Amino acid sequence: MSRILLIDDDPGVRDSMERTLRAAGYGVQSAASGEEGFELARGGAFDVILSDMRMPGISGLDILRQLRDMRVDSAFIIMTGFGTVDTAVEAMKLGAVDFVQKPFFRDELLMRVRSATERRQLARQVDLLQRQVDPPGSLGALIGSSPAMQRVKDLIPRAAAAGGAVLITGETGTGKELVARAIHTISARGSKPFVALNCAALNESLLENELFGHARGAFTGAAGPRAGLIEHATGGTLFLDEIGTMPRPLQAKLLRALESGEVRRIGENETRRVDVRFLAATNLDIQSAIDNGDFRTDLFYRLNVHRIHLPPLRERGGDIGILIEHFIERFGAGVVTGCTPAATQVLMAYTYPGNIRQLQHVVQRAVAVARGELIDLDDLPEELLAPKIAPAVSEGSVAAARERAEREMIVATLAKNNGEVSAAAREMQVSRTTMWRLMKKHGITA
């Protein structure tokens, strides 16, 4: 049975519509204000949301904007007695699937609701088929075949099957959330919710509210009760990213939820049972945080049932080339198909302090500005070509050998072309501007 949320501040209209929808076989829940409706809608448990446009406080468009930002996928229908073309256009741009002007006939209302529910069911079926073909949290989403990455891929199925909390460590941009999603997807909880929260994005009070929820009237602005993310994840998985930044007082409350399987909303006395698997990730040296008193030892041991460490990209050998090809295929749309040898050399040589996320952004930008089928040196960001502050290079290091090889290649190519910079640039498959920049970098004159 499809579930409908009805938001309207007019009790007569609300009661009439509720009777009509219930008689047609829909499950209906109603709200008398925008604030109450938003609190109910944000849970995402409704197939269709019917909301009045103009209400005291939060308007229908305000609700739509906030739900869109939260990626709630309920179909949204705007209702108003003050309909204009401009209002309809604005509502559609924000993601509304339909626009109904009051007063309307019973058959018209049912037709529009039926159309919205059918479209949403079709969208869900398409999404389900896509997930079955290539699940976003599958091991296939983890690109790389290096020994370091293969160890990670071997650990994921074992952690998924064993149950218990998992602590995922690694530098920023190494793909910790991808690992968490893979663990959830191939576990027995894969069909249940996967809820992710970045602990570093919120202060202590907001983070507590997000995790545990609140009772009505618990604080100013708490117009209605709200379940926290731990409750929303019941039956599934809660992923706490950047767990190392969680304030210490809140760590104690999280530990209680982990140990007892119970949560207490802010402003309530009674506890609620939850069945949640906790996954956590951090880019911090967690042992140093414990030694400094910033992270509780007991919470660490409760989370560290399974430990998966993601290596930085600089330790993954040939994975960089595989990832470059993957991102070019993903962003190139068949127009950009590869890199020139010079661009490939630079992309392969860089250390990527931002790891996979940085490499993805570099390739995405290069694809966007490339003027042909191949990414050239001119399409790469400046920090890859000539870092402003270059660390001292040991004479016997790989970096020093790479610099010598690059200089020798430029000198040999210029000599072969009798000092003609344009001809040498063409042979090296770089632009004349890039050629001059490389010559200046190595102190070479024509």
Coordinates of C-alpha atoms in Angstrom, one line a residue:
M1 CA 0.0 0.0 0.0
S2 CA 1.4 3.4 -1.0
R3 CA 1.9 5.9 1.8
I4 CA 0.9 9.5 1.4
L5 CA 1.8 12.5 3.6
L6 CA -0.7 15.3 3.5
I7 CA 0.5 18.8 4.7
D8 CA -2.2 21.5 4.9
D9 CA -3.0 24.1 7.6
D10 CA -6.7 24.1 6.7
P11 CA -8.4 21.4 8.8
G12 CA -11.5 21.2 6.5
V13 CA -9.4 20.6 3.4
R14 CA -7.1 18.2 5.2
D15 CA -9.9 16.1 6.6
S16 CA -11.7 15.9 3.2
M17 CA -8.6 14.9 1.3
E18 CA -7.6 12.4 3.9
R19 CA -11.0 10.6 3.7
T20 CA -10.8 10.6 -0.1
L21 CA -7.3 9.1 -0.2
R22 CA -8.0 6.5 2.5
A23 CA -11.2 5.4 0.6
A24 CA -9.0 4.9 -2.5
G25 CA -6.8 2.5 -0.6
Y26 CA -3.8 4.7 0.4
G27 CA -2.2 4.9 3.8
V28 CA -2.4 8.6 4.8
Q29 CA -0.7 10.6 7.5
S30 CA -1.4 14.3 7.9
A31 CA 0.3 17.3 9.3
A32 CA -1.3 20.6 10.3
S33 CA 1.7 22.8 9.7
G34 CA 4.8 23.0 7.5
E35 CA 7.1 22.4 10.5
E36 CA 5.2 19.2 11.5
G37 CA 5.1 18.0 7.9
F38 CA 8.8 18.6 7.4
E39 CA 9.7 16.5 10.5
L40 CA 7.5 13.7 9.2
A41 CA 8.7 14.0 5.6
R42 CA 12.5 14.0 6.4
G43 CA 12.3 10.3 7.3
G44 CA 11.7 9.5 3.7
A45 CA 9.1 6.8 4.4
F46 CA 6.4 8.3 2.1
D47 CA 5.7 7.5 -1.5
V48 CA 4.0 10.9 -2.2
I49 CA 4.0 14.1 -0.3
L50 CA 1.0 16.5 -0.9
S51 CA 1.8 19.9 0.5
D52 CA -0.1 23.2 0.5
M53 CA 2.0 26.1 -1.0
R54 CA 1.1 28.8 1.5
M55 CA 1.2 28.1 5.2
P56 CA 2.3 30.0 8.3
G57 CA 5.9 29.4 9.0
I58 CA 7.5 27.0 6.6
S59 CA 5.9 27.1 3.1
G60 CA 5.4 24.2 0.7
L61 CA 8.3 25.4 -1.4
D62 CA 10.5 25.7 1.7
I63 CA 9.8 22.0 2.5
L64 CA 10.5 21.0 -1.0
R65 CA 13.9 22.8 -1.0
Q66 CA 15.0 21.2 2.2
L67 CA 13.9 17.7 1.3
R68 CA 15.7 18.1 -2.1
D69 CA 18.9 19.1 -0.3
M70 CA 18.5 16.0 2.0
R71 CA 17.9 13.8 -1.1
V72 CA 14.6 12.5 0.2
D73 CA 13.1 10.7 -2.8
S74 CA 9.4 11.0 -2.1
A75 CA 7.3 12.3 -5.0
F76 CA 6.3 15.9 -4.2
I77 CA 3.0 17.5 -5.3
I78 CA 2.4 21.2 -4.6
M79 CA -1.2 22.4 -3.9
T80 CA -2.3 26.0 -3.8
G81 CA -5.3 28.3 -4.2
F82 CA -3.1 31.0 -5.5
G83 CA -1.6 29.2 -8.5
T84 CA 0.4 31.0 -11.1
V85 CA 2.5 29.8 -14.0
D86 CA 5.7 31.2 -12.3
T87 CA 4.9 29.3 -9.1
A88 CA 4.4 26.1 -11.0
V89 CA 7.7 26.5 -12.9
E90 CA 9.6 27.2 -9.6
A91 CA 8.1 24.2 -8.0
M92 CA 9.0 21.9 -10.9
K93 CA 12.5 23.3 -11.0
L94 CA 12.9 22.4 -7.3
G95 CA 11.8 18.8 -8.1
A96 CA 8.0 18.7 -7.7
V97 CA 6.4 16.1 -9.9
D98 CA 3.1 17.9 -10.2
F99 CA 1.2 21.1 -9.4
V100 CA -2.5 21.2 -8.3
Q101 CA -4.6 24.3 -8.0
K102 CA -7.4 24.4 -5.4
P103 CA -10.3 23.7 -5.5
F104 CA -10.0 20.4 -7.4
F105 CA -12.3 17.5 -8.1
R106 CA -11.9 14.1 -6.3
D107 CA -11.1 12.3 -9.6
E108 CA -8.4 14.8 -10.5
L109 CA -6.7 14.5 -7.1
L110 CA -6.7 10.7 -7.3
M111 CA -5.4 10.7 -10.9
R112 CA -2.5 12.9 -10.0
V113 CA -1.6 10.9 -6.8
R114 CA -1.9 7.6 -8.8
S115 CA 0.4 9.0 -11.5
A116 CA 3.0 10.2 -8.9
T117 CA 3.0 6.8 -7.1
E118 CA 3.4 4.9 -10.4
R119 CA 6.3 7.1 -11.5
R120 CA 8.0 6.6 -8.2
Q121 CA 7.6 2.9 -8.2
L122 CA 9.0 2.7 -11.8
A123 CA 12.0 4.8 -10.7
R124 CA 12.6 2.5 -7.8
Q125 CA 12.5 -0.6 -10.1
V126 CA 15.0 1.0 -12.5
D127 CA 17.3 1.8 -9.6
L128 CA 17.0 -1.7 -8.3
L129 CA 17.9 -3.2 -11.7
Q130 CA 20.9 -0.9 -11.9
R131 CA 22.0 -1.9 -8.4
Q132 CA 21.8 -5.5 -9.4
V133 CA 23.9 -5.0 -12.5
D134 CA 26.6 -2.9 -10.8
P135 CA 26.0 -2.3 -7.1
P136 CA 27.5 1.0 -6.0
G137 CA 28.8 -0.6 -2.8
S138 CA 30.2 -3.7 -4.6
L139 CA 33.9 -4.7 -4.5
G140 CA 34.0 -3.7 -8.2
A141 CA 33.8 -0.1 -7.1
L142 CA 37.2 -0.4 -5.5
I143 CA 39.6 0.1 -8.4
G144 CA 43.1 -1.4 -8.2
S145 CA 45.0 -4.6 -8.4
S146 CA 48.2 -3.8 -6.4
P147 CA 49.1 -6.2 -3.5
A148 CA 48.1 -3.5 -1.0
M149 CA 44.7 -3.1 -2.5
Q150 CA 44.2 -6.8 -2.9
R151 CA 44.7 -7.3 0.8
V152 CA 41.9 -4.8 1.4
K153 CA 39.6 -6.6 -1.0
D154 CA 40.3 -9.9 0.8
L155 CA 39.5 -8.4 4.2
I156 CA 36.1 -6.8 3.2
P157 CA 34.1 -10.1 2.6
R158 CA 35.4 -11.6 5.8
A159 CA 34.5 -8.5 7.9
A160 CA 31.1 -8.4 6.1
A161 CA 30.3 -12.0 7.0
A162 CA 31.6 -11.9 10.6
G163 CA 29.5 -9.0 11.9
G164 CA 30.6 -6.7 14.6
A165 CA 31.9 -3.1 14.4
V166 CA 34.6 -2.2 11.8
L167 CA 37.2 0.6 12.1
I168 CA 38.5 1.8 8.7
T169 CA 41.7 3.9 8.8
G170 CA 43.6 5.7 6.1
E171 CA 44.5 9.1 4.8
T172 CA 42.0 11.6 3.4
G173 CA 40.8 10.6 -0.1
T174 CA 41.7 6.9 0.1
G175 CA 38.1 5.6 -0.3
K176 CA 37.1 4.8 3.3
E177 CA 33.4 5.3 2.6
L178 CA 33.6 3.0 -0.5
V179 CA 34.9 0.3 1.8
A180 CA 32.1 0.9 4.3
R181 CA 29.5 0.6 1.6
A182 CA 31.0 -2.6 0.2
I183 CA 31.0 -4.1 3.7
H184 CA 27.3 -3.2 4.1
T185 CA 26.3 -4.3 0.5
I186 CA 27.7 -7.8 0.7
S187 CA 26.6 -8.4 4.3
A188 CA 23.4 -9.9 5.5
R189 CA 22.2 -6.3 6.1
G190 CA 22.6 -5.3 2.5
S191 CA 18.9 -4.8 1.8
K192 CA 18.5 -2.5 4.8
P193 CA 19.5 1.2 5.2
F194 CA 23.0 2.4 4.9
V195 CA 23.2 5.7 6.8
A196 CA 26.4 7.8 6.7
L197 CA 27.3 10.8 8.9
N198 CA 30.5 12.9 8.8
C199 CA 31.2 13.6 12.5
A200 CA 33.6 16.5 11.6
A201 CA 30.8 18.5 9.9
L202 CA 28.8 19.2 13.0
N203 CA 29.4 20.7 16.4
E204 CA 28.7 18.7 19.6
S205 CA 25.0 19.6 20.1
L206 CA 24.0 19.2 16.4
L207 CA 25.9 15.9 16.2
E208 CA 24.1 14.6 19.3
N209 CA 20.8 15.6 17.8
E210 CA 21.6 13.9 14.4
L211 CA 22.6 10.7 16.1
F212 CA 20.0 10.3 18.8
G213 CA 17.1 12.6 17.8
H214 CA 14.9 14.6 20.1
A215 CA 11.5 14.7 21.8
R216 CA 9.0 17.4 21.0
G217 CA 9.8 20.5 23.0
A218 CA 13.3 19.3 24.0
F219 CA 14.7 22.6 22.9
T220 CA 13.7 25.8 21.1
G221 CA 12.6 24.9 17.6
A222 CA 11.8 21.2 18.4
A223 CA 8.3 21.4 17.1
G224 CA 7.8 17.7 16.9
P225 CA 9.6 14.5 17.8
R226 CA 12.4 13.3 15.6
A227 CA 14.2 10.0 15.3
G228 CA 18.0 10.1 15.1
L229 CA 20.2 8.5 12.5
I230 CA 20.9 5.5 14.8
E231 CA 17.2 4.7 14.8
H232 CA 16.9 5.3 11.0
A233 CA 19.7 2.8 10.5
T234 CA 17.9 0.0 12.5
G235 CA 18.3 -3.3 10.7
G236 CA 21.1 -1.8 8.6
T237 CA 24.4 0.0 9.0
L238 CA 25.5 3.3 10.4
F239 CA 28.8 4.7 9.0
L240 CA 30.5 7.3 11.2
D241 CA 33.1 9.1 9.1
E242 CA 35.9 11.1 10.9
I243 CA 35.0 9.4 14.2
G244 CA 38.3 10.8 15.7
T245 CA 36.8 14.3 15.7
M246 CA 33.8 13.3 17.9
P247 CA 33.7 15.3 21.2
R248 CA 34.7 13.1 24.1
P249 CA 31.4 13.6 26.1
L250 CA 29.4 12.3 23.0
Q251 CA 31.8 9.4 22.7
A252 CA 30.5 8.1 26.1
K253 CA 26.9 8.2 24.9
L254 CA 27.8 6.4 21.6
L255 CA 29.6 3.8 23.6
R256 CA 26.4 3.2 25.6
A257 CA 24.5 2.7 22.4
L258 CA 27.1 0.2 21.1
E259 CA 27.1 -1.8 24.2
S260 CA 23.4 -1.9 25.1
G261 CA 21.7 -1.6 21.7
E262 CA 19.6 1.2 23.1
V263 CA 19.3 4.9 22.5
R264 CA 17.6 7.8 24.3
R265 CA 16.4 10.8 22.4
I266 CA 17.2 14.2 23.7
G267 CA 14.5 15.3 26.2
E268 CA 13.1 11.7 26.7
N269 CA 13.5 9.4 29.7
E270 CA 12.7 6.1 28.1
T271 CA 15.1 4.2 25.9
R272 CA 14.5 2.6 22.5
R273 CA 15.9 -0.7 21.2
V274 CA 17.9 -0.5 18.0
D275 CA 19.6 -3.2 15.8
V276 CA 22.5 -1.4 14.1
R277 CA 25.9 -2.4 12.8
F278 CA 28.5 0.4 13.4
L279 CA 31.2 1.2 10.9
A280 CA 33.6 4.0 11.7
A281 CA 36.5 5.7 9.8
T282 CA 39.2 8.1 10.7
N283 CA 42.3 9.7 9.0
L284 CA 43.9 10.4 12.4
D285 CA 46.5 8.5 14.2
I286 CA 44.0 7.0 16.6
Q287 CA 46.6 5.7 19.0
S288 CA 48.0 9.2 19.4
A289 CA 44.5 10.5 20.0
I290 CA 44.0 7.9 22.8
D291 CA 47.4 8.8 24.3
N292 CA 46.5 12.5 24.3
G293 CA 43.1 11.8 26.0
D294 CA 41.1 12.9 22.9
F295 CA 39.6 9.5 22.2
R296 CA 38.2 7.0 24.7
T297 CA 40.1 3.7 25.0
D298 CA 37.0 1.7 25.7
L299 CA 35.2 3.1 22.6
F300 CA 38.3 2.3 20.4
Y301 CA 38.2 -1.3 21.5
R302 CA 34.5 -1.5 21.0
L303 CA 34.9 -0.2 17.4
N304 CA 38.1 -2.1 16.6
V305 CA 36.5 -5.5 16.3
H306 CA 37.7 -5.6 12.7
R307 CA 40.4 -3.2 11.3
I308 CA 40.9 -2.4 7.7
H309 CA 43.6 0.1 6.7
L310 CA 43.6 1.7 3.3
P311 CA 47.0 2.4 1.9
P312 CA 47.8 5.9 0.4
L313 CA 47.9 6.1 -3.4
R314 CA 51.7 6.5 -3.4
E315 CA 52.0 3.0 -2.0
R316 CA 49.8 1.3 -4.5
G317 CA 52.2 1.0 -7.4
G318 CA 50.5 0.4 -10.8
D319 CA 47.0 1.3 -9.5
I320 CA 47.6 5.0 -10.6
G321 CA 47.5 4.0 -14.3
I322 CA 44.4 1.9 -13.8
L323 CA 42.6 4.7 -12.0
I324 CA 43.6 7.3 -14.7
E325 CA 42.0 5.0 -17.3
H326 CA 38.9 4.5 -15.2
F327 CA 38.4 8.3 -14.6
I328 CA 39.0 9.1 -18.3
E329 CA 36.4 6.5 -19.3
R330 CA 34.0 7.9 -16.7
F331 CA 34.4 11.6 -17.5
G332 CA 35.6 11.6 -21.1
A333 CA 32.2 10.6 -22.6
G334 CA 34.1 8.9 -25.5
V335 CA 35.5 12.3 -26.6
V336 CA 38.7 12.3 -24.5
T337 CA 40.2 8.8 -24.7
G338 CA 43.6 9.0 -23.2
C339 CA 46.8 11.0 -22.4
T340 CA 49.9 12.0 -24.3
P341 CA 53.1 10.2 -23.2
A342 CA 54.3 13.4 -21.5
A343 CA 51.0 13.9 -19.6
T344 CA 51.0 10.3 -18.6
Q345 CA 54.5 10.6 -17.3
V346 CA 53.6 13.6 -15.1
L347 CA 50.3 12.0 -13.9
M348 CA 52.2 8.8 -12.9
A349 CA 55.0 10.6 -11.2
Y350 CA 53.0 12.9 -8.8
T351 CA 52.6 11.8 -5.2
Y352 CA 48.9 12.9 -4.7
P353 CA 48.7 14.0 -1.1
G354 CA 44.9 14.0 -1.6
N355 CA 45.0 10.4 -2.8
I356 CA 42.3 9.0 -5.1
R357 CA 40.0 12.0 -4.6
Q358 CA 42.7 14.3 -5.8
L359 CA 43.5 12.2 -8.8
Q360 CA 39.9 12.0 -9.7
H361 CA 39.5 15.8 -9.6
V362 CA 42.7 16.2 -11.6
V363 CA 41.5 13.9 -14.4
Q364 CA 38.0 15.3 -14.4
R365 CA 39.4 18.9 -14.8
A366 CA 41.8 17.7 -17.5
V367 CA 39.0 16.0 -19.5
A368 CA 36.9 19.2 -19.3
V369 CA 39.6 21.5 -20.7
A370 CA 41.3 19.1 -23.2
R371 CA 41.1 20.4 -26.8
G372 CA 41.5 17.0 -28.4
E373 CA 41.2 13.3 -27.8
L374 CA 44.3 13.2 -25.6
I375 CA 45.0 15.0 -22.3
D376 CA 48.2 17.1 -22.8
L377 CA 50.5 18.7 -20.3
D378 CA 48.7 22.1 -20.8
D379 CA 45.5 20.4 -19.4
L380 CA 47.1 19.5 -16.1
P381 CA 47.0 21.8 -13.0
E382 CA 50.2 23.8 -12.2
E383 CA 50.9 21.9 -9.0
L384 CA 51.6 18.7 -11.0
L385 CA 53.9 20.4 -13.5
A386 CA 56.0 22.8 -11.3
P387 CA 55.3 22.8 -7.6
K388 CA 55.9 26.2 -6.1
I389 CA 57.8 24.8 -3.1
A390 CA 59.7 21.7 -4.2
P391 CA 61.2 19.6 -1.4
A392 CA 64.9 18.9 -1.4
V393 CA 65.5 15.9 -3.7
S394 CA 68.2 13.3 -2.7
E395 CA 70.6 12.7 -5.5
G396 CA 70.0 9.0 -5.4
S397 CA 66.3 9.1 -5.2
V398 CA 63.7 8.0 -7.7
A399 CA 62.5 11.7 -8.0
A400 CA 66.1 12.8 -8.9
A401 CA 66.4 10.1 -11.5
R402 CA 63.1 11.1 -13.0
E403 CA 64.2 14.8 -13.2
R404 CA 67.5 13.8 -14.9
A405 CA 65.6 11.6 -17.4
E406 CA 63.2 14.4 -18.2
R407 CA 66.0 16.9 -18.8
E408 CA 68.0 14.4 -21.0
M409 CA 64.9 13.8 -23.1
I410 CA 64.3 17.5 -23.7
V411 CA 68.0 18.2 -24.5
A412 CA 68.1 15.2 -26.9
T413 CA 64.9 16.2 -28.7
L414 CA 66.0 19.8 -29.1
A415 CA 69.4 18.6 -30.5
K416 CA 67.6 16.3 -32.9
N417 CA 65.5 19.2 -34.2
N418 CA 68.4 21.7 -34.4
G419 CA 67.2 23.7 -31.5
E420 CA 63.8 24.4 -33.0
V421 CA 61.5 24.6 -30.0
S422 CA 58.2 24.2 -32.0
A423 CA 59.5 21.0 -33.8
A424 CA 60.8 19.6 -30.5
A425 CA 57.4 20.3 -28.8
R426 CA 55.6 18.5 -31.6
E427 CA 57.8 15.4 -31.3
M428 CA 57.3 15.3 -27.5
Q429 CA 53.5 15.9 -28.1
V430 CA 53.4 18.9 -25.9
S431 CA 52.5 22.6 -26.6
R432 CA 55.1 25.2 -27.4
T433 CA 54.2 27.0 -24.1
T434 CA 54.7 23.8 -22.1
M435 CA 58.0 23.2 -23.9
W436 CA 59.3 26.6 -22.9
R437 CA 58.1 26.0 -19.3
L438 CA 60.0 22.7 -19.1
M439 CA 63.1 24.2 -20.6
K440 CA 63.0 27.0 -18.0
K441 CA 62.5 24.5 -15.2
H442 CA 65.7 22.6 -16.2
G443 CA 67.7 25.7 -17.2
I444 CA 67.9 24.7 -20.9
T445 CA 68.3 27.2 -23.7
A446 CA 67.6 26.6 -27.3

